[in-house]
Amino acid sequence: MATSYFYEDDFLPYLKLFERYCPPPLAMPRGSLICKKGFSHDWLYYLNSGMVKVYSNNYHGYERIVAYLNKNSIFGLDCLNPGSTSIVTIECITDVWVMPFKRETLHAMMAESLDFSYALVAYYCKVMRQLCFDAENQSISDTATRLANFLYLCVSHRDEAQPRVDLTQQDVASAVNCSRTSVSRLYGKWKEQGIIRIEGKGICILDPAALQRQCRF
């Protein structure tokens, strides 16, 4: 089970199941907060299209990115137990379409499909694996290693020879717990070494093997 900060298509095989149990998808514009840290939510969500970011933030407004969710993912599970509050904020970074559903709906789907129940457990395990890796990475790795680890995990599952990471330097800094200046400095160094090319707001990985040699897993 590969570690990744990006989630996509984990529940695609069960899209029809969700469509039978959930109301039609709702449109939510870019910038909408679907879940907010510290508040309790009665709804969970299936992401039909678009991208959301999952993050925590402190009283000074500093964001710590946890993950990015793409189509055919589900979220809101940290409020699964009645009365529990969300420990993260989930924000639309594009226009998205979501299908909301209740805890009781999830129970009914699990009762109908054992395969879906297993997929839900596997999803939880995937999330926990990523969170455990991130906690270890943040606590013992230096900035260059954290950045290399993050970028490599963003693209390691892709088949492209020169994959892109379409995130701003500030978003990357929030994900690896450093300043934007530190990201910019390392980008400049790796650009000179021919590892990356800066393109617009993101980067293109010219030499994934060289980037991997900067990593520590």
PDB file of C-alpha atoms in Angstrom:
ATOM      1  CA  MET A   1       0.000   0.000   0.000  1.00  0.00           C
ATOM      2  CA  ALA A   2       1.854   3.069  -1.291  1.00  0.00           C
ATOM      3  CA  THR A   3       2.142   6.197   0.827  1.00  0.00           C
ATOM      4  CA  SER A   4       0.772   9.309  -0.855  1.00  0.00           C
ATOM      5  CA  TYR A   5      -0.403  12.802   0.000  1.00  0.00           C
ATOM      6  CA  PHE A   6      -2.879  12.599  -2.897  1.00  0.00           C
ATOM      7  CA  TYR A   7      -5.996  10.451  -2.877  1.00  0.00           C
ATOM      8  CA  GLU A   8      -7.989   9.587  -5.976  1.00  0.00           C
ATOM      9  CA  ASP A   9     -10.339   6.837  -7.208  1.00  0.00           C
ATOM     10  CA  ASP A  10     -10.198   4.742  -4.023  1.00  0.00           C
ATOM     11  CA  PHE A  11     -13.984   4.374  -4.155  1.00  0.00           C
ATOM     12  CA  LEU A  12     -14.544   4.430  -7.907  1.00  0.00           C
ATOM     13  CA  PRO A  13     -15.674   0.751  -7.870  1.00  0.00           C
ATOM     14  CA  TYR A  14     -18.466   1.780  -5.477  1.00  0.00           C
ATOM     15  CA  LEU A  15     -19.661   4.916  -7.249  1.00  0.00           C
ATOM     16  CA  LYS A  16     -22.939   3.231  -8.270  1.00  0.00           C
ATOM     17  CA  LEU A  17     -23.492   2.150  -4.673  1.00  0.00           C
ATOM     18  CA  PHE A  18     -23.095   5.726  -3.465  1.00  0.00           C
ATOM     19  CA  GLU A  19     -25.369   7.012  -6.223  1.00  0.00           C
ATOM     20  CA  ARG A  20     -28.137   4.660  -5.093  1.00  0.00           C
ATOM     21  CA  TYR A  21     -27.924   5.753  -1.454  1.00  0.00           C
ATOM     22  CA  CYS A  22     -26.979   9.446  -1.747  1.00  0.00           C
ATOM     23  CA  PRO A  23     -28.797  12.526  -3.041  1.00  0.00           C
ATOM     24  CA  PRO A  24     -27.647  13.989  -6.387  1.00  0.00           C
ATOM     25  CA  PRO A  25     -24.254  15.745  -6.348  1.00  0.00           C
ATOM     26  CA  LEU A  26     -24.106  19.305  -5.055  1.00  0.00           C
ATOM     27  CA  ALA A  27     -21.887  22.019  -6.538  1.00  0.00           C
ATOM     28  CA  MET A  28     -19.538  23.812  -4.151  1.00  0.00           C
ATOM     29  CA  PRO A  29     -17.414  26.709  -5.427  1.00  0.00           C
ATOM     30  CA  ARG A  30     -13.695  27.097  -5.014  1.00  0.00           C
ATOM     31  CA  GLY A  31     -12.809  28.443  -1.563  1.00  0.00           C
ATOM     32  CA  SER A  32     -15.766  26.824   0.216  1.00  0.00           C
ATOM     33  CA  LEU A  33     -15.060  25.244   3.601  1.00  0.00           C
ATOM     34  CA  ILE A  34     -16.845  21.898   3.659  1.00  0.00           C
ATOM     35  CA  CYS A  35     -15.574  20.907   7.101  1.00  0.00           C
ATOM     36  CA  LYS A  36     -14.051  23.185   9.715  1.00  0.00           C
ATOM     37  CA  LYS A  37     -11.665  22.278  12.494  1.00  0.00           C
ATOM     38  CA  GLY A  38     -13.269  22.234  15.930  1.00  0.00           C
ATOM     39  CA  PHE A  39     -16.843  21.879  14.689  1.00  0.00           C
ATOM     40  CA  SER A  40     -19.082  18.839  14.571  1.00  0.00           C
ATOM     41  CA  HIS A  41     -20.604  17.833  11.247  1.00  0.00           C
ATOM     42  CA  ASP A  42     -23.495  15.482  10.613  1.00  0.00           C
ATOM     43  CA  TRP A  43     -22.575  14.882   6.982  1.00  0.00           C
ATOM     44  CA  LEU A  44     -19.885  12.888   5.239  1.00  0.00           C
ATOM     45  CA  TYR A  45     -19.062  13.394   1.565  1.00  0.00           C
ATOM     46  CA  TYR A  46     -18.244  11.549  -1.642  1.00  0.00           C
ATOM     47  CA  LEU A  47     -16.129  13.701  -3.958  1.00  0.00           C
ATOM     48  CA  ASN A  48     -17.412  13.323  -7.525  1.00  0.00           C
ATOM     49  CA  SER A  49     -15.095  15.834  -9.168  1.00  0.00           C
ATOM     50  CA  GLY A  50     -12.622  18.575  -8.327  1.00  0.00           C
ATOM     51  CA  MET A  51      -9.990  18.787  -5.595  1.00  0.00           C
ATOM     52  CA  VAL A  52     -10.068  19.635  -1.896  1.00  0.00           C
ATOM     53  CA  LYS A  53      -7.235  20.137   0.556  1.00  0.00           C
ATOM     54  CA  VAL A  54      -7.209  18.779   4.086  1.00  0.00           C
ATOM     55  CA  TYR A  55      -5.285  20.876   6.585  1.00  0.00           C
ATOM     56  CA  SER A  56      -4.948  21.974  10.171  1.00  0.00           C
ATOM     57  CA  ASN A  57      -4.267  25.533  11.243  1.00  0.00           C
ATOM     58  CA  ASN A  58      -3.372  27.425  14.385  1.00  0.00           C
ATOM     59  CA  TYR A  59      -4.612  30.689  15.878  1.00  0.00           C
ATOM     60  CA  HIS A  60      -2.062  32.668  13.842  1.00  0.00           C
ATOM     61  CA  GLY A  61      -3.473  31.332  10.581  1.00  0.00           C
ATOM     62  CA  TYR A  62      -0.567  29.031   9.773  1.00  0.00           C
ATOM     63  CA  GLU A  63      -1.702  26.077   7.666  1.00  0.00           C
ATOM     64  CA  ARG A  64      -0.304  22.579   7.821  1.00  0.00           C
ATOM     65  CA  ILE A  65      -1.376  20.571   4.770  1.00  0.00           C
ATOM     66  CA  VAL A  66      -2.336  16.960   5.544  1.00  0.00           C
ATOM     67  CA  ALA A  67      -3.536  15.665   2.160  1.00  0.00           C
ATOM     68  CA  TYR A  68      -5.163  16.501  -1.152  1.00  0.00           C
ATOM     69  CA  LEU A  69      -8.300  14.637  -2.237  1.00  0.00           C
ATOM     70  CA  ASN A  70      -9.358  14.176  -5.842  1.00  0.00           C
ATOM     71  CA  LYS A  71     -12.374  12.522  -7.453  1.00  0.00           C
ATOM     72  CA  ASN A  72     -13.890   9.346  -6.048  1.00  0.00           C
ATOM     73  CA  SER A  73     -12.580   9.934  -2.525  1.00  0.00           C
ATOM     74  CA  ILE A  74     -14.638  10.258   0.653  1.00  0.00           C
ATOM     75  CA  PHE A  75     -14.063  12.608   3.562  1.00  0.00           C
ATOM     76  CA  GLY A  76     -15.532  13.776   6.848  1.00  0.00           C
ATOM     77  CA  LEU A  77     -14.774  10.455   8.530  1.00  0.00           C
ATOM     78  CA  ASP A  78     -13.178  12.090  11.577  1.00  0.00           C
ATOM     79  CA  CYS A  79     -16.726  13.129  12.556  1.00  0.00           C
ATOM     80  CA  LEU A  80     -18.054   9.605  12.152  1.00  0.00           C
ATOM     81  CA  ASN A  81     -18.753   9.140  15.866  1.00  0.00           C
ATOM     82  CA  PRO A  82     -21.750  11.187  17.093  1.00  0.00           C
ATOM     83  CA  GLY A  83     -20.707  14.372  18.876  1.00  0.00           C
ATOM     84  CA  SER A  84     -17.080  14.255  17.700  1.00  0.00           C
ATOM     85  CA  THR A  85     -15.582  17.391  16.191  1.00  0.00           C
ATOM     86  CA  SER A  86     -13.410  17.653  13.117  1.00  0.00           C
ATOM     87  CA  ILE A  87      -9.654  17.853  13.720  1.00  0.00           C
ATOM     88  CA  VAL A  88      -9.038  19.249  10.230  1.00  0.00           C
ATOM     89  CA  THR A  89     -10.456  21.822   7.846  1.00  0.00           C
ATOM     90  CA  ILE A  90     -11.395  20.727   4.329  1.00  0.00           C
ATOM     91  CA  GLU A  91     -11.426  23.442   1.674  1.00  0.00           C
ATOM     92  CA  CYS A  92     -12.338  23.350  -2.015  1.00  0.00           C
ATOM     93  CA  ILE A  93      -9.331  24.432  -4.085  1.00  0.00           C
ATOM     94  CA  THR A  94     -11.321  24.021  -7.295  1.00  0.00           C
ATOM     95  CA  ASP A  95     -15.035  24.022  -7.953  1.00  0.00           C
ATOM     96  CA  VAL A  96     -16.217  20.606  -6.784  1.00  0.00           C
ATOM     97  CA  TRP A  97     -19.240  18.308  -6.883  1.00  0.00           C
ATOM     98  CA  VAL A  98     -19.969  16.219  -3.809  1.00  0.00           C
ATOM     99  CA  MET A  99     -22.603  13.741  -2.672  1.00  0.00           C
ATOM    100  CA  PRO A 100     -23.398  14.177   1.051  1.00  0.00           C
ATOM    101  CA  PHE A 101     -24.419  11.193   3.127  1.00  0.00           C
ATOM    102  CA  LYS A 102     -25.132  10.337   6.767  1.00  0.00           C
ATOM    103  CA  ARG A 103     -23.547   7.843   9.158  1.00  0.00           C
ATOM    104  CA  GLU A 104     -26.654   5.705   8.839  1.00  0.00           C
ATOM    105  CA  THR A 105     -26.209   5.662   5.047  1.00  0.00           C
ATOM    106  CA  LEU A 106     -22.669   4.391   5.463  1.00  0.00           C
ATOM    107  CA  HIS A 107     -23.885   1.628   7.790  1.00  0.00           C
ATOM    108  CA  ALA A 108     -26.503   0.574   5.229  1.00  0.00           C
ATOM    109  CA  MET A 109     -23.951   0.417   2.416  1.00  0.00           C
ATOM    110  CA  MET A 110     -21.582  -1.619   4.570  1.00  0.00           C
ATOM    111  CA  ALA A 111     -24.400  -4.033   5.418  1.00  0.00           C
ATOM    112  CA  GLU A 112     -25.174  -4.468   1.724  1.00  0.00           C
ATOM    113  CA  SER A 113     -21.600  -4.964   0.491  1.00  0.00           C
ATOM    114  CA  LEU A 114     -18.806  -6.770   2.311  1.00  0.00           C
ATOM    115  CA  ASP A 115     -16.422  -5.684  -0.436  1.00  0.00           C
ATOM    116  CA  PHE A 116     -17.263  -2.061   0.294  1.00  0.00           C
ATOM    117  CA  SER A 117     -16.712  -2.647   4.021  1.00  0.00           C
ATOM    118  CA  TYR A 118     -13.251  -4.039   3.283  1.00  0.00           C
ATOM    119  CA  ALA A 119     -12.474  -1.112   0.964  1.00  0.00           C
ATOM    120  CA  LEU A 120     -13.441   1.317   3.734  1.00  0.00           C
ATOM    121  CA  VAL A 121     -11.098  -0.410   6.200  1.00  0.00           C
ATOM    122  CA  ALA A 122      -8.320  -0.407   3.596  1.00  0.00           C
ATOM    123  CA  TYR A 123      -8.891   3.319   3.061  1.00  0.00           C
ATOM    124  CA  TYR A 124      -8.562   3.963   6.791  1.00  0.00           C
ATOM    125  CA  CYS A 125      -5.325   1.957   6.798  1.00  0.00           C
ATOM    126  CA  LYS A 126      -4.012   3.973   3.855  1.00  0.00           C
ATOM    127  CA  VAL A 127      -4.786   7.235   5.647  1.00  0.00           C
ATOM    128  CA  MET A 128      -3.176   6.033   8.884  1.00  0.00           C
ATOM    129  CA  ARG A 129      -0.069   4.860   7.021  1.00  0.00           C
ATOM    130  CA  GLN A 130       0.309   8.247   5.378  1.00  0.00           C
ATOM    131  CA  LEU A 131      -0.208  10.099   8.685  1.00  0.00           C
ATOM    132  CA  CYS A 132       2.341   7.901  10.475  1.00  0.00           C
ATOM    133  CA  PHE A 133       4.865   8.420   7.680  1.00  0.00           C
ATOM    134  CA  ASP A 134       4.269  12.167   7.765  1.00  0.00           C
ATOM    135  CA  ALA A 135       4.710  12.326  11.547  1.00  0.00           C
ATOM    136  CA  GLU A 136       8.011  10.470  11.314  1.00  0.00           C
ATOM    137  CA  ASN A 137       9.170  12.504   8.329  1.00  0.00           C
ATOM    138  CA  GLN A 138       8.415  15.820  10.044  1.00  0.00           C
ATOM    139  CA  SER A 139      10.107  14.848  13.294  1.00  0.00           C
ATOM    140  CA  ILE A 140      13.454  13.428  12.101  1.00  0.00           C
ATOM    141  CA  SER A 141      14.134  14.725   8.572  1.00  0.00           C
ATOM    142  CA  ASP A 142      15.743  18.002   7.565  1.00  0.00           C
ATOM    143  CA  THR A 143      14.007  20.442   5.231  1.00  0.00           C
ATOM    144  CA  ALA A 144      15.650  19.190   2.028  1.00  0.00           C
ATOM    145  CA  THR A 145      14.719  15.589   2.810  1.00  0.00           C
ATOM    146  CA  ARG A 146      11.146  16.481   3.740  1.00  0.00           C
ATOM    147  CA  LEU A 147      10.746  18.396   0.493  1.00  0.00           C
ATOM    148  CA  ALA A 148      12.288  15.630  -1.627  1.00  0.00           C
ATOM    149  CA  ASN A 149      10.136  12.996   0.088  1.00  0.00           C
ATOM    150  CA  PHE A 150       6.970  15.011  -0.513  1.00  0.00           C
ATOM    151  CA  LEU A 151       7.670  15.773  -4.162  1.00  0.00           C
ATOM    152  CA  TYR A 152       8.711  12.215  -4.942  1.00  0.00           C
ATOM    153  CA  LEU A 153       5.580  10.783  -3.311  1.00  0.00           C
ATOM    154  CA  CYS A 154       3.499  13.244  -5.339  1.00  0.00           C
ATOM    155  CA  VAL A 155       4.762  11.775  -8.624  1.00  0.00           C
ATOM    156  CA  SER A 156       6.070   8.257  -7.888  1.00  0.00           C
ATOM    157  CA  HIS A 157       2.767   6.604  -8.859  1.00  0.00           C
ATOM    158  CA  ARG A 158       2.671   8.252 -12.294  1.00  0.00           C
ATOM    159  CA  ASP A 159       3.917   6.837 -15.574  1.00  0.00           C
ATOM    160  CA  GLU A 160       5.087  10.121 -17.111  1.00  0.00           C
ATOM    161  CA  ALA A 161       8.805  10.498 -17.727  1.00  0.00           C
ATOM    162  CA  GLN A 162       8.673  14.110 -16.502  1.00  0.00           C
ATOM    163  CA  PRO A 163       5.658  14.467 -14.180  1.00  0.00           C
ATOM    164  CA  ARG A 164       4.438  17.814 -12.849  1.00  0.00           C
ATOM    165  CA  VAL A 165       3.623  18.982  -9.339  1.00  0.00           C
ATOM    166  CA  ASP A 166       0.984  21.681  -9.758  1.00  0.00           C
ATOM    167  CA  LEU A 167       1.257  23.252  -6.316  1.00  0.00           C
ATOM    168  CA  THR A 168       2.424  26.714  -5.352  1.00  0.00           C
ATOM    169  CA  GLN A 169       5.590  27.092  -3.324  1.00  0.00           C
ATOM    170  CA  GLN A 170       3.466  28.206  -0.372  1.00  0.00           C
ATOM    171  CA  ASP A 171       1.292  25.082  -0.597  1.00  0.00           C
ATOM    172  CA  VAL A 172       4.402  22.888  -0.737  1.00  0.00           C
ATOM    173  CA  ALA A 173       5.902  24.770   2.224  1.00  0.00           C
ATOM    174  CA  SER A 174       2.709  24.151   4.220  1.00  0.00           C
ATOM    175  CA  ALA A 175       2.891  20.456   3.394  1.00  0.00           C
ATOM    176  CA  VAL A 176       6.517  19.986   4.485  1.00  0.00           C
ATOM    177  CA  ASN A 177       6.429  22.393   7.451  1.00  0.00           C
ATOM    178  CA  CYS A 178       8.956  24.970   6.308  1.00  0.00           C
ATOM    179  CA  SER A 179       9.029  28.508   4.919  1.00  0.00           C
ATOM    180  CA  ARG A 180       8.282  29.389   1.316  1.00  0.00           C
ATOM    181  CA  THR A 181      11.775  30.892   1.147  1.00  0.00           C
ATOM    182  CA  SER A 182      13.271  27.484   1.988  1.00  0.00           C
ATOM    183  CA  VAL A 183      11.281  25.848  -0.799  1.00  0.00           C
ATOM    184  CA  SER A 184      12.366  28.552  -3.255  1.00  0.00           C
ATOM    185  CA  ARG A 185      16.020  28.105  -2.290  1.00  0.00           C
ATOM    186  CA  LEU A 186      15.910  24.319  -2.738  1.00  0.00           C
ATOM    187  CA  TYR A 187      14.013  24.658  -6.008  1.00  0.00           C
ATOM    188  CA  GLY A 188      16.786  26.941  -7.257  1.00  0.00           C
ATOM    189  CA  LYS A 189      19.462  24.434  -6.250  1.00  0.00           C
ATOM    190  CA  TRP A 190      17.678  21.484  -7.854  1.00  0.00           C
ATOM    191  CA  LYS A 191      16.969  23.535 -10.977  1.00  0.00           C
ATOM    192  CA  GLU A 192      20.705  24.146 -11.395  1.00  0.00           C
ATOM    193  CA  GLN A 193      21.307  20.404 -10.958  1.00  0.00           C
ATOM    194  CA  GLY A 194      18.793  19.587 -13.691  1.00  0.00           C
ATOM    195  CA  ILE A 195      16.418  17.762 -11.339  1.00  0.00           C
ATOM    196  CA  ILE A 196      13.437  20.098 -11.803  1.00  0.00           C
ATOM    197  CA  ARG A 197      12.180  22.845 -14.066  1.00  0.00           C
ATOM    198  CA  ILE A 198       9.979  25.623 -12.687  1.00  0.00           C
ATOM    199  CA  GLU A 199       6.841  26.043 -14.798  1.00  0.00           C
ATOM    200  CA  GLY A 200       4.283  28.645 -13.785  1.00  0.00           C
ATOM    201  CA  LYS A 201       3.102  28.048 -10.236  1.00  0.00           C
ATOM    202  CA  GLY A 202       4.411  24.456 -10.200  1.00  0.00           C
ATOM    203  CA  ILE A 203       7.396  22.415 -11.269  1.00  0.00           C
ATOM    204  CA  CYS A 204       8.243  19.633 -13.699  1.00  0.00           C
ATOM    205  CA  ILE A 205      10.382  16.758 -12.388  1.00  0.00           C
ATOM    206  CA  LEU A 206      13.035  16.314 -15.090  1.00  0.00           C
ATOM    207  CA  ASP A 207      14.966  13.562 -13.313  1.00  0.00           C
ATOM    208  CA  PRO A 208      12.786  11.512 -10.912  1.00  0.00           C
ATOM    209  CA  ALA A 209      15.678   9.149 -10.164  1.00  0.00           C
ATOM    210  CA  ALA A 210      17.864  12.038  -9.020  1.00  0.00           C
ATOM    211  CA  LEU A 211      15.025  13.355  -6.877  1.00  0.00           C
ATOM    212  CA  GLN A 212      14.608   9.916  -5.321  1.00  0.00           C
ATOM    213  CA  ARG A 213      18.281   9.943  -4.319  1.00  0.00           C
ATOM    214  CA  GLN A 214      17.516  13.034  -2.212  1.00  0.00           C
ATOM    215  CA  CYS A 215      14.836  11.085  -0.307  1.00  0.00           C
ATOM    216  CA  ARG A 216      15.024   9.087   2.909  1.00  0.00           C
ATOM    217  CA  PHE A 217      12.205   6.552   3.342  1.00  0.00           C
TER     218      PHE A 217
END
